[in-house]
Short mmCIF file of C-alpha atoms in Angstrom, two decimals:
data_model
loop_
_atom_site.label_atom_id
_atom_site.label_comp_id
_atom_site.label_asym_id
_atom_site.label_seq_id
_atom_site.Cartn_x
_atom_site.Cartn_y
_atom_site.Cartn_z
CA UNK A 199 110.59 86.31 73.26
CA UNK A 200 111.11 84.76 76.64
CA UNK A 201 108.27 83.28 78.64
CA UNK A 202 106.73 85.34 81.40
CA UNK A 203 105.31 84.60 84.88
CA UNK A 204 102.53 86.21 86.65
CA UNK A 205 103.62 86.74 90.36
CA UNK A 206 102.29 88.24 93.50
CA UNK A 207 103.94 91.57 94.31
CA UNK A 208 106.50 90.86 97.31
CA UNK A 209 104.99 93.86 99.01
CA UNK A 210 101.29 92.10 99.23
CA UNK A 211 100.34 90.47 102.48
CA UNK A 212 97.16 89.09 103.73
CA UNK A 213 95.62 88.57 107.07
CA UNK A 214 92.72 86.28 107.99
CA UNK A 215 89.52 87.85 109.63
CA UNK A 216 86.66 86.11 111.41
CA UNK A 217 84.65 86.19 108.08
CA UNK A 218 87.14 86.17 105.49
CA UNK A 219 90.58 87.93 104.67
CA UNK A 220 92.09 91.27 104.34
CA UNK A 221 94.68 91.79 101.68
CA UNK A 222 97.01 94.89 101.55
CA UNK A 223 99.48 96.00 99.10
CA UNK A 224 101.54 99.22 98.93
CA UNK A 225 98.86 101.81 97.64
CA UNK A 226 95.65 100.00 98.42
CA UNK A 227 93.85 97.03 100.14
CA UNK A 228 90.59 95.06 99.96
CA UNK A 229 88.48 92.81 102.26
CA UNK A 230 86.57 89.86 101.30
CA UNK A 231 83.88 88.36 103.44
CA UNK A 232 82.59 84.81 102.86
CA UNK A 233 83.63 82.53 105.78
CA UNK A 234 86.77 81.03 107.10
CA UNK A 235 87.42 78.96 104.01
CA UNK A 236 88.45 81.96 102.14
CA UNK A 237 91.77 81.87 104.10
CA UNK A 238 92.21 78.41 102.83
CA UNK A 239 91.56 79.29 99.13
CA UNK A 240 93.97 82.28 99.58
CA UNK A 241 96.88 80.01 100.87
CA UNK A 242 96.40 77.59 98.04
CA UNK A 243 96.38 80.67 95.57
CA UNK A 244 99.18 82.66 97.07
CA UNK A 245 101.64 79.95 97.38
CA UNK A 246 102.15 79.34 93.60
CA UNK A 247 101.79 83.09 92.69
CA UNK A 248 104.75 83.96 95.10
CA UNK A 249 106.98 81.92 92.78
CA UNK A 250 105.21 82.91 89.81
CA UNK A 251 102.67 81.13 87.17
CA UNK A 252 102.04 81.50 83.51
CA UNK A 253 99.21 84.09 82.98
CA UNK A 254 96.92 81.55 81.39
CA UNK A 255 97.23 79.39 84.25
CA UNK A 256 95.81 81.84 86.66
CA UNK A 257 92.13 80.67 86.19
CA UNK A 258 89.33 79.13 88.03
CA UNK A 259 89.60 75.24 87.72
CA UNK A 260 86.73 73.53 85.57
CA UNK A 261 86.13 71.03 88.44
CA UNK A 262 85.91 73.68 91.15
CA UNK A 263 82.61 73.77 93.14
CA UNK A 264 80.44 77.06 92.59
CA UNK A 265 81.36 78.42 95.99
CA UNK A 266 85.12 78.03 95.48
CA UNK A 267 84.89 79.16 91.78
CA UNK A 268 83.03 82.44 93.11
CA UNK A 269 85.63 82.94 95.69
CA UNK A 270 88.59 82.47 93.31
CA UNK A 271 87.01 84.81 90.76
CA UNK A 272 86.66 87.47 93.33
CA UNK A 273 90.19 87.04 94.83
CA UNK A 274 91.75 87.02 91.30
CA UNK A 275 89.78 89.97 90.15
CA UNK A 276 90.66 92.04 93.18
CA UNK A 277 94.32 91.32 92.85
CA UNK A 278 94.16 92.59 89.35
CA UNK A 279 92.21 95.44 90.23
CA UNK A 280 94.47 96.55 92.98
CA UNK A 281 97.58 96.12 90.80
CA UNK A 282 98.97 93.30 93.20
CA UNK A 283 100.06 91.03 90.28
CA UNK A 284 103.23 91.73 88.12
CA UNK A 285 104.60 90.20 85.03
CA UNK A 286 108.29 89.18 85.16
CA UNK A 287 110.44 87.02 82.83
CA UNK A 288 110.59 83.33 83.59
CA UNK A 289 114.48 83.59 84.26
CA UNK A 290 113.79 86.49 86.68
CA UNK A 291 113.36 83.89 89.47
CA UNK A 292 116.75 82.59 88.68
CA UNK A 293 118.60 86.02 89.12
CA UNK A 294 119.16 86.73 85.44
CA UNK A 295 117.51 86.99 82.21
CA UNK A 296 119.87 84.93 79.94
CA UNK A 297 121.99 85.91 77.14
CA UNK A 298 119.00 87.16 75.03
CA UNK A 299 118.63 89.96 77.46
CA UNK A 300 121.63 90.74 79.38
CA UNK A 301 124.38 89.03 81.11
CA UNK A 302 123.95 90.98 84.22
CA UNK A 303 122.60 89.48 87.44
CA UNK A 304 119.60 91.31 89.08
CA UNK A 305 120.56 91.57 92.67
CA UNK A 306 117.82 89.87 94.87
CA UNK A 307 116.98 93.27 96.93
CA UNK A 308 116.66 95.27 93.84
CA UNK A 309 114.51 92.60 92.08
CA UNK A 310 112.24 92.29 95.03
CA UNK A 311 111.69 96.19 95.05
CA UNK A 312 111.23 96.51 91.37
CA UNK A 313 108.50 93.59 91.65
CA UNK A 314 106.81 95.63 94.40
CA UNK A 315 106.60 98.92 92.73
CA UNK A 316 107.37 98.75 88.93
CA UNK A 317 104.67 98.35 86.22
CA UNK A 318 107.25 96.34 84.34
CA UNK A 319 110.18 95.34 86.32
CA UNK A 320 112.10 94.03 83.22
CA UNK A 321 111.80 97.38 81.46
CA UNK A 322 112.69 99.26 84.76
CA UNK A 323 115.93 97.28 85.19
CA UNK A 324 116.86 97.66 81.59
CA UNK A 325 116.50 101.56 81.71
CA UNK A 326 118.58 101.51 85.08
CA UNK A 327 121.33 99.48 83.77
CA UNK A 328 121.70 101.36 80.54
CA UNK A 329 121.74 104.87 82.49
CA UNK A 330 125.04 106.86 83.05
CA UNK A 331 124.43 108.96 86.15
CA UNK A 332 126.59 111.83 87.02
CA UNK A 333 126.64 113.32 90.68
CA UNK A 334 127.90 116.78 91.12
CA UNK A 335 128.36 117.82 94.75
CA UNK A 336 130.77 117.58 97.81
CA UNK A 337 130.92 116.61 101.28
CA UNK A 338 128.39 114.17 103.00
CA UNK A 339 125.38 115.04 100.89
CA UNK A 340 127.11 113.84 97.70
CA UNK A 341 128.65 110.87 99.16
CA UNK A 342 125.36 109.56 100.48
CA UNK A 343 123.64 110.07 97.21
CA UNK A 344 126.48 108.45 95.38
CA UNK A 345 126.45 105.33 97.79
CA UNK A 346 122.55 104.92 97.25
CA UNK A 347 122.82 105.03 93.40
CA UNK A 348 125.72 102.51 93.35
CA UNK A 349 123.81 100.11 95.61
CA UNK A 350 120.98 100.16 93.01
CA UNK A 351 123.45 99.16 90.38
CA UNK A 352 123.89 102.32 88.44
CA UNK A 353 126.97 103.42 86.65
CA UNK A 354 127.84 106.60 88.53
CA UNK A 355 130.41 109.25 88.16
CA UNK A 356 131.07 111.58 91.03
CA UNK A 357 132.23 115.17 90.20
CA UNK A 358 132.92 118.27 92.58
CA UNK A 359 130.51 121.16 92.72
CA UNK A 360 128.18 123.18 94.80
CA UNK A 361 124.85 121.75 96.33
CA UNK A 362 123.83 118.51 94.90
CA UNK A 363 122.86 117.67 91.38
CA UNK A 364 122.08 114.22 89.95
CA UNK A 365 121.77 113.75 86.26
CA UNK A 366 120.83 110.55 84.57
CA UNK A 367 119.94 110.79 80.77
CA UNK A 368 117.29 113.26 80.39
CA UNK A 369 116.43 113.37 84.01
CA UNK A 370 117.98 115.49 86.74
CA UNK A 371 117.28 116.14 90.51
CA UNK A 372 118.54 118.76 92.55
CA UNK A 373 118.88 119.09 96.36
CA UNK A 374 120.44 121.12 99.21
CA UNK A 375 121.05 120.69 102.71
CA UNK A 376 122.27 123.10 105.68
CA UNK A 377 122.55 122.85 109.46
CA UNK A 378 118.95 122.16 110.16
CA UNK A 379 117.04 121.75 106.88
CA UNK A 380 117.38 119.96 103.57
CA UNK A 381 115.26 119.62 100.40
CA UNK A 382 114.98 117.65 97.21
CA UNK A 383 113.11 119.14 94.21
CA UNK A 384 110.89 117.20 91.71
CA UNK A 385 112.75 115.56 88.77
CA UNK A 386 113.04 117.59 85.43
CA UNK A 387 115.60 119.19 83.14
CA UNK A 388 118.88 120.43 84.53
CA UNK A 389 117.97 124.06 84.04
CA UNK A 390 114.48 123.66 85.79
CA UNK A 391 115.73 121.64 88.93
CA UNK A 392 118.63 124.05 89.51
CA UNK A 393 116.27 127.16 89.24
CA UNK A 394 113.79 125.46 91.59
CA UNK A 395 116.56 124.40 93.94
CA UNK A 396 117.73 128.17 94.25
CA UNK A 397 114.20 129.39 94.91
CA UNK A 398 113.40 126.46 97.54
CA UNK A 399 116.66 127.13 99.33
CA UNK A 400 115.59 130.98 99.63
CA UNK A 401 112.10 130.08 100.72
CA UNK A 402 113.30 127.88 103.56
CA UNK A 403 116.04 130.33 104.63
CA UNK A 404 117.68 127.49 106.93
CA UNK A 405 120.67 128.02 108.89
CA UNK A 406 123.95 128.03 106.97
CA UNK A 407 126.88 125.52 107.53
CA UNK A 408 127.51 121.96 106.79
CA UNK A 409 124.59 119.59 107.52
CA UNK A 410 124.97 116.81 110.16
CA UNK A 411 125.60 113.30 108.89
CA UNK A 412 122.28 112.07 109.51
CA UNK A 413 120.32 115.00 107.61
CA UNK A 414 122.73 114.51 104.78
CA UNK A 415 122.10 110.87 104.58
CA UNK A 416 118.49 111.43 104.61
CA UNK A 417 118.53 114.21 101.99
CA UNK A 418 121.03 112.47 99.67
CA UNK A 419 119.41 109.16 99.56
CA UNK A 420 116.02 110.74 98.95
CA UNK A 421 117.44 112.58 95.89
CA UNK A 422 119.08 109.25 94.71
CA UNK A 423 115.68 107.52 95.31
CA UNK A 424 113.78 110.29 93.11
CA UNK A 425 116.37 110.15 90.26
CA UNK A 426 116.38 106.30 90.29
CA UNK A 427 112.50 106.24 89.90
CA UNK A 428 112.56 108.83 87.01
CA UNK A 429 115.26 107.18 85.17
CA UNK A 430 113.53 103.55 85.66
CA UNK A 431 110.13 104.96 84.64
CA UNK A 432 108.70 104.35 88.21
CA UNK A 433 106.22 106.53 90.21
CA UNK A 434 107.80 109.48 91.94
CA UNK A 435 108.05 108.82 95.67
CA UNK A 436 105.90 111.67 96.35
CA UNK A 437 102.96 109.84 94.80
CA UNK A 438 103.42 107.07 97.26
CA UNK A 439 102.40 108.80 100.35
CA UNK A 440 99.86 106.37 102.01
CA UNK A 441 97.07 107.31 104.31
CA UNK A 442 96.98 104.74 106.98
CA UNK A 443 93.15 105.48 107.82
CA UNK A 444 92.13 105.16 104.14
CA UNK A 445 92.16 102.36 101.60
CA UNK A 446 91.78 104.71 98.69
CA UNK A 447 94.95 104.95 96.54
CA UNK A 448 96.76 108.31 97.07
CA UNK A 449 96.68 110.80 94.31
CA UNK A 450 99.76 112.55 95.21
CA UNK A 451 100.27 116.20 96.23
CA UNK A 452 98.28 118.74 94.35
CA UNK A 453 101.25 120.42 92.86
CA UNK A 454 104.94 119.74 92.03
CA UNK A 455 106.29 118.14 95.18
CA UNK A 456 109.48 119.11 97.11
CA UNK A 457 110.80 116.93 99.97
CA UNK A 458 111.53 119.03 103.05
CA UNK A 459 113.74 117.47 105.72
CA UNK A 460 114.17 118.94 109.12
CA UNK A 461 116.76 117.93 111.91
CA UNK A 462 114.91 118.45 115.09
CA UNK A 463 112.92 116.24 115.33
CA UNK A 464 114.34 114.40 112.32
CA UNK A 465 111.47 113.97 109.75
CA UNK A 466 110.79 114.55 106.22
CA UNK A 467 107.70 115.20 104.19
CA UNK A 468 106.55 116.38 100.76
CA UNK A 469 105.17 119.89 100.27
CA UNK A 470 103.65 121.43 97.22
CA UNK A 471 105.85 123.88 95.27
CA UNK A 472 104.52 126.50 93.33
CA UNK A 473 107.44 126.66 90.66
CA UNK A 474 108.01 129.96 88.70
CA UNK A 475 109.77 128.01 86.11
CA UNK A 476 107.54 124.79 85.77
CA UNK A 477 104.14 126.15 86.42
CA UNK A 478 101.33 123.64 86.48
CA UNK A 479 97.50 123.94 86.19
CA UNK A 480 95.66 124.80 89.44
CA UNK A 481 94.83 121.69 91.36
CA UNK A 482 94.17 121.34 94.91
CA UNK A 483 93.10 123.87 97.67
CA UNK A 484 94.52 127.39 97.72
CA UNK A 485 94.91 127.14 101.59
CA UNK A 486 97.00 123.97 101.25
CA UNK A 487 99.14 125.18 98.35
CA UNK A 488 99.59 128.93 98.71
CA UNK A 489 99.76 128.80 102.55
CA UNK A 490 101.89 125.71 102.96
CA UNK A 491 103.86 126.00 106.21
CA UNK A 492 107.19 125.28 104.55
CA UNK A 493 106.93 126.36 100.86
CA UNK A 494 103.89 128.71 100.64
CA UNK A 495 104.80 132.05 99.29
CA UNK A 496 102.49 133.61 102.00
CA UNK A 497 102.46 132.89 105.77
CA UNK A 498 100.07 130.16 106.77
CA UNK A 499 96.74 131.56 107.97
CA UNK A 500 95.82 130.53 111.35
CA UNK A 501 93.33 131.68 114.17
CA UNK A 502 96.24 131.87 116.46
CA UNK A 503 95.28 133.80 119.80
CA UNK A 504 92.94 136.16 117.80
CA UNK A 505 89.31 136.48 119.35
CA UNK A 506 86.77 134.08 117.68
CA UNK A 507 83.50 135.79 118.61
CA UNK A 508 81.35 136.86 117.11
CA UNK A 509 83.54 136.82 114.02
CA UNK A 510 85.95 134.10 113.10
CA UNK A 511 89.38 135.65 112.64
CA UNK A 512 92.67 134.30 111.13
CA UNK A 513 96.08 135.93 110.56
CA UNK A 514 98.52 135.43 107.60
CA UNK A 515 101.52 137.28 108.89
CA UNK A 516 100.45 140.78 109.77
CA UNK A 517 97.16 140.48 107.76
CA UNK A 518 93.84 139.38 109.23
CA UNK A 519 91.08 137.66 107.50
CA UNK A 520 87.37 137.51 108.45
CA UNK A 521 84.56 134.99 108.20
CA UNK A 522 81.77 132.98 109.80
CA UNK A 523 83.85 129.85 110.06
CA UNK A 524 87.60 129.19 110.56
CA UNK A 525 88.04 128.06 106.98
CA UNK A 526 86.40 131.18 105.63
CA UNK A 527 88.53 133.41 107.78
CA UNK A 528 91.67 131.54 106.82
CA UNK A 529 90.85 131.72 103.06
CA UNK A 530 90.16 135.50 103.47
CA UNK A 531 93.31 136.06 105.45
CA UNK A 532 95.28 134.00 102.74
CA UNK A 533 93.84 136.17 99.77
CA UNK A 534 94.69 139.39 101.62
CA UNK A 535 98.05 138.54 102.36
CA UNK A 536 98.54 137.34 98.51
CA UNK A 537 97.62 140.82 97.51
CA UNK A 538 101.29 141.84 98.14
CA UNK A 539 102.23 139.48 95.39
CA UNK A 540 99.72 140.71 92.79
CA UNK A 541 100.05 143.80 90.71
CA UNK A 542 98.79 147.07 92.21
CA UNK A 543 94.99 148.04 91.58
CA UNK A 544 93.55 144.67 90.96
CA UNK A 545 90.91 142.69 92.70
CA UNK A 546 92.05 139.11 93.71
CA UNK A 547 89.78 136.13 94.20
CA UNK A 548 90.15 132.47 95.09
CA UNK A 549 88.86 131.40 91.70
CA UNK A 550 87.13 132.87 88.60
CA UNK A 551 83.69 133.11 90.27
CA UNK A 552 85.13 134.90 93.42
CA UNK A 553 87.29 137.27 91.61
CA UNK A 554 84.77 138.34 89.04
CA UNK A 555 82.03 138.77 91.62
CA UNK A 556 84.35 141.20 93.69
CA UNK A 557 85.43 142.88 90.62
CA UNK A 558 81.87 143.61 89.56
CA UNK A 559 80.77 144.61 92.84
CA UNK A 560 83.55 147.11 93.06
CA UNK A 561 82.79 148.43 89.55
CA UNK A 562 79.21 149.21 90.50
CA UNK A 563 79.76 150.39 94.31
CA UNK A 564 79.95 154.18 93.54
CA UNK A 565 76.69 154.25 91.43
CA UNK A 566 73.83 156.35 92.44
CA UNK A 567 70.45 154.57 93.38
CA UNK A 568 67.27 154.71 95.54
CA UNK A 569 67.34 154.49 99.20
CA UNK A 570 66.03 151.15 100.76
CA UNK A 571 64.16 151.68 104.04
CA UNK A 572 65.17 149.75 107.20
CA UNK A 573 62.14 147.64 107.32
CA UNK A 574 63.24 145.81 104.06
CA UNK A 575 66.07 144.21 106.04
CA UNK A 576 65.51 144.81 109.84
CA UNK A 577 63.32 141.77 110.10
CA UNK A 578 65.93 139.29 108.70
CA UNK A 579 67.59 137.45 111.64
CA UNK A 580 71.03 137.42 110.01
CA UNK A 581 71.23 141.02 109.05
CA UNK A 582 69.88 141.96 112.52
CA UNK A 583 72.32 139.68 114.26
CA UNK A 584 75.41 141.42 112.58
CA UNK A 585 74.15 144.87 112.96
CA UNK A 586 73.72 144.08 116.73
CA UNK A 587 77.01 143.10 116.82
CA UNK A 588 78.36 146.54 115.49
CA UNK A 589 76.05 148.76 117.49
CA UNK A 590 75.71 146.75 120.84
CA UNK A 591 78.55 144.40 121.25
CA UNK A 592 81.23 146.74 119.95
CA UNK A 593 79.12 149.84 120.81
CA UNK A 594 80.13 151.70 117.62
CA UNK A 595 78.40 154.85 116.76
CA UNK A 596 77.71 153.29 113.22
CA UNK A 597 75.14 154.08 110.73
CA UNK A 598 74.32 151.80 107.61
CA UNK A 599 73.16 153.42 104.24
CA UNK A 600 71.39 150.81 102.15
CA UNK A 601 70.84 151.72 98.43
CA UNK A 602 69.18 149.76 95.52
CA UNK A 603 71.38 150.14 92.45
CA UNK A 604 69.35 147.95 90.20
CA UNK A 605 66.46 145.45 90.37
CA UNK A 606 68.45 142.82 92.15
CA UNK A 607 71.42 144.83 93.14
CA UNK A 608 71.91 146.42 96.60
CA UNK A 609 74.69 148.25 98.27
CA UNK A 610 75.18 148.54 101.98
CA UNK A 611 77.85 150.90 103.59
CA UNK A 612 78.72 151.14 107.32
CA UNK A 613 80.21 154.38 108.52
CA UNK A 614 81.02 155.62 112.05
CA UNK A 615 81.98 159.16 112.76
CA UNK A 616 82.14 159.82 109.08
CA UNK A 617 84.67 157.04 108.32
CA UNK A 618 83.77 154.14 106.09
CA UNK A 619 84.26 150.90 107.90
CA UNK A 620 82.90 148.51 105.29
CA UNK A 621 80.66 147.94 102.38
CA UNK A 622 78.88 145.16 100.53
CA UNK A 623 76.98 144.75 97.30
CA UNK A 624 74.46 141.77 97.14
CA UNK A 625 71.18 140.54 95.53
CA UNK A 626 69.05 141.53 98.69
CA UNK A 627 69.07 144.17 101.41
CA UNK A 628 69.46 141.74 104.07
CA UNK A 629 72.56 139.90 102.51
CA UNK A 630 74.08 143.30 101.75
CA UNK A 631 73.62 144.65 105.22
CA UNK A 632 74.62 141.29 106.88
CA UNK A 633 78.05 141.13 105.00
CA UNK A 634 78.56 144.94 105.70
CA UNK A 635 77.77 144.58 109.33
CA UNK A 636 79.83 141.54 109.91
CA UNK A 637 82.93 143.10 108.12
CA UNK A 638 82.56 146.23 110.31
CA UNK A 639 82.25 144.07 113.41
CA UNK A 640 85.16 141.97 112.62
CA UNK A 641 87.09 145.20 111.93
CA UNK A 642 86.52 146.23 115.44
CA UNK A 643 87.11 142.85 116.96
CA UNK A 644 90.48 142.53 115.16
CA UNK A 645 91.40 146.25 115.93
CA UNK A 646 92.46 146.87 112.42
CA UNK A 647 91.94 149.99 110.07
CA UNK A 648 90.88 150.38 106.56
CA UNK A 649 87.58 149.48 104.79
CA UNK A 650 86.70 145.77 104.96
CA UNK A 651 84.95 144.03 102.20
CA UNK A 652 83.24 140.47 102.26
CA UNK A 653 80.86 139.03 99.89
CA UNK A 654 78.71 136.17 98.77
CA UNK A 655 81.02 135.28 95.83
CA UNK A 656 83.61 133.57 98.17
CA UNK A 657 83.70 129.63 97.98
CA UNK A 658 82.35 128.63 101.30
CA UNK A 659 82.84 125.17 102.62
CA UNK A 660 79.67 123.11 103.36
CA UNK A 661 79.00 123.35 107.18
CA UNK A 662 78.18 120.43 109.24
CA UNK A 663 74.44 119.87 109.44
CA UNK A 664 73.59 122.05 106.49
CA UNK A 665 71.45 119.16 105.06
CA UNK A 666 69.51 118.61 108.38
CA UNK A 667 65.81 119.04 107.88
CA UNK A 668 65.44 121.52 110.76
CA UNK A 669 68.05 123.94 109.49
CA UNK A 670 67.44 127.31 107.73
CA UNK A 671 69.27 130.28 106.22
CA UNK A 672 70.07 131.54 109.89
CA UNK A 673 71.90 128.21 110.81
CA UNK A 674 74.81 128.28 107.85
CA UNK A 675 74.41 131.76 106.22
CA UNK A 676 76.33 132.57 104.02
CA UNK A 677 76.58 129.02 102.65
CA UNK A 678 74.40 128.54 99.73
CA UNK A 679 74.54 132.30 98.26
CA UNK A 680 77.30 131.31 95.83
CA UNK A 681 74.76 129.08 94.14
CA UNK A 682 73.00 132.17 92.61
CA UNK A 683 76.30 134.09 92.16
CA UNK A 684 76.44 133.65 88.42
CA UNK A 685 72.87 134.97 87.98
CA UNK A 686 73.75 137.93 90.22
CA UNK A 687 76.80 138.57 88.22
CA UNK A 688 74.71 139.02 85.13
CA UNK A 689 72.58 141.73 87.00
CA UNK A 690 75.91 143.31 87.85
CA UNK A 691 77.25 143.29 84.29
CA UNK A 692 74.04 145.38 83.30
CA UNK A 693 75.26 148.13 85.45
CA UNK A 694 79.05 147.80 85.61
CA UNK A 695 82.07 149.26 83.76
CA UNK A 696 84.50 146.97 82.07
CA UNK A 697 86.31 144.56 84.25
CA UNK A 698 89.48 142.90 82.54
CA UNK A 699 91.34 139.90 83.61
CA UNK A 700 94.88 140.49 84.76
CA UNK A 701 97.81 138.03 84.47
CA UNK A 702 99.16 137.28 87.91
CA UNK A 703 102.26 135.22 87.06
CA UNK A 704 102.98 131.56 87.22
CA UNK A 705 103.06 131.22 91.00
CA UNK A 706 99.80 132.82 91.90
CA UNK A 707 97.91 131.32 88.84
CA UNK A 708 99.08 127.77 89.63
CA UNK A 709 97.69 128.41 93.04
CA UNK A 710 94.27 128.95 91.17
CA UNK A 711 94.05 132.68 92.07
CA UNK A 712 92.37 135.06 89.60
CA UNK A 713 92.49 138.91 89.29
CA UNK A 714 90.60 141.53 87.54
CA UNK A 715 91.53 145.32 86.97
CA UNK A 716 88.31 147.34 87.73
CA UNK A 717 87.24 150.81 86.49
CA UNK A 718 85.04 152.18 89.44
CA UNK A 719 83.36 155.06 87.86
CA UNK A 720 80.38 153.13 86.39
CA UNK A 721 79.25 154.04 82.91
#
């Protein structure tokens, strides 16, 4: 076995600071404070590491002073922790491995790139050199992908065909490009990437016609990059998106990532893709994935020009959502829009707690109960605020009927001129009236029709100042209600008919949505 050297990755750079130094790599960085002498120690350490040293030699000298020894321990430890050191064969620095490994020279630029990003540059180069890559496609898109692959040193065969398909061993990447937009799907099997490419092209619905040279070069080269990384066992480029404001290593997109490139202005970025053929476990926020502006299956929910007082409103296409905050309104709009993708007659929620809470509330809403008098809720500031919005701000001739269905289950229904505007089922009369009244006010504010339902089972983002000592329920309602949702659902189950989970399909379930079928006649 040939000897190895421990080398500083070429991508690593250091900068002196007033009290130490800052070292940055491709995915992370660190700062050490301890005086200007740290920079001198770094220079003496980084010089040999740039050329490479045997791993056993990267240690603190026995004759080093305590201060220098401590500084070296910190530096070496941080370099290891942030993956800024890499092992390479001793012959690597000479541009070859020797006859024991291969007679092929390693191009200097490829060697530097592999040293920067590969866990093991030697193994990555061996995989690349042994791969037989086939490029299927025509025109500028295929030509640029072919050129990029050849530049890496791969053995490439070019074949005619529609679109762009790159295959190397068990890995494949598909891409497409039209006059104003292009895309590259995540690596996978040939069948999977081709199916995803068709679906992504339909979702983007870009202009037809041959792509301009600059867009074809961007998309073709990006496709080649993803295939090279897959074949070489390197991280997919989608996981290397760096947040310039954070030293935290990126975790990558929450779902399978598709690169989308646009021409005017020329740019490209990764977007989460809910693949119907390669479903993944839910990960990430529903808003970011389901409502992605490029690839989301429903329109991105945004406030737009909708009025924002007293209820926050957001629209996803023609559907309007309601909430006390912009985030809550956008989530509500997204879920209402996603119902068009779900089976008929189901209750849809952002997660298990939300969906089950809505389903159980729907199951008990028609039950008989005892009347709750107005003085049990009218003194609550939140309930009073939203009821005044209905009757004073929007001047609706509304009445609210409040009924106790169980020891801790209360229903509120808002009607105007005999029409049901909204209803809510919550643990207390005040919360039930507040939700029903807010929904009725939002309905009037948005100018929509139909019954509006809001509830405390929805996931509410923590508001600013929620933990301030002077805040109370009136400041951040309904945040915090969900904490008691599971106990409330136990009370609902004692009254409710059966609610059964419903399969939504790979796309909605990968986004994290949950649905239940509800029988509303009680038991």
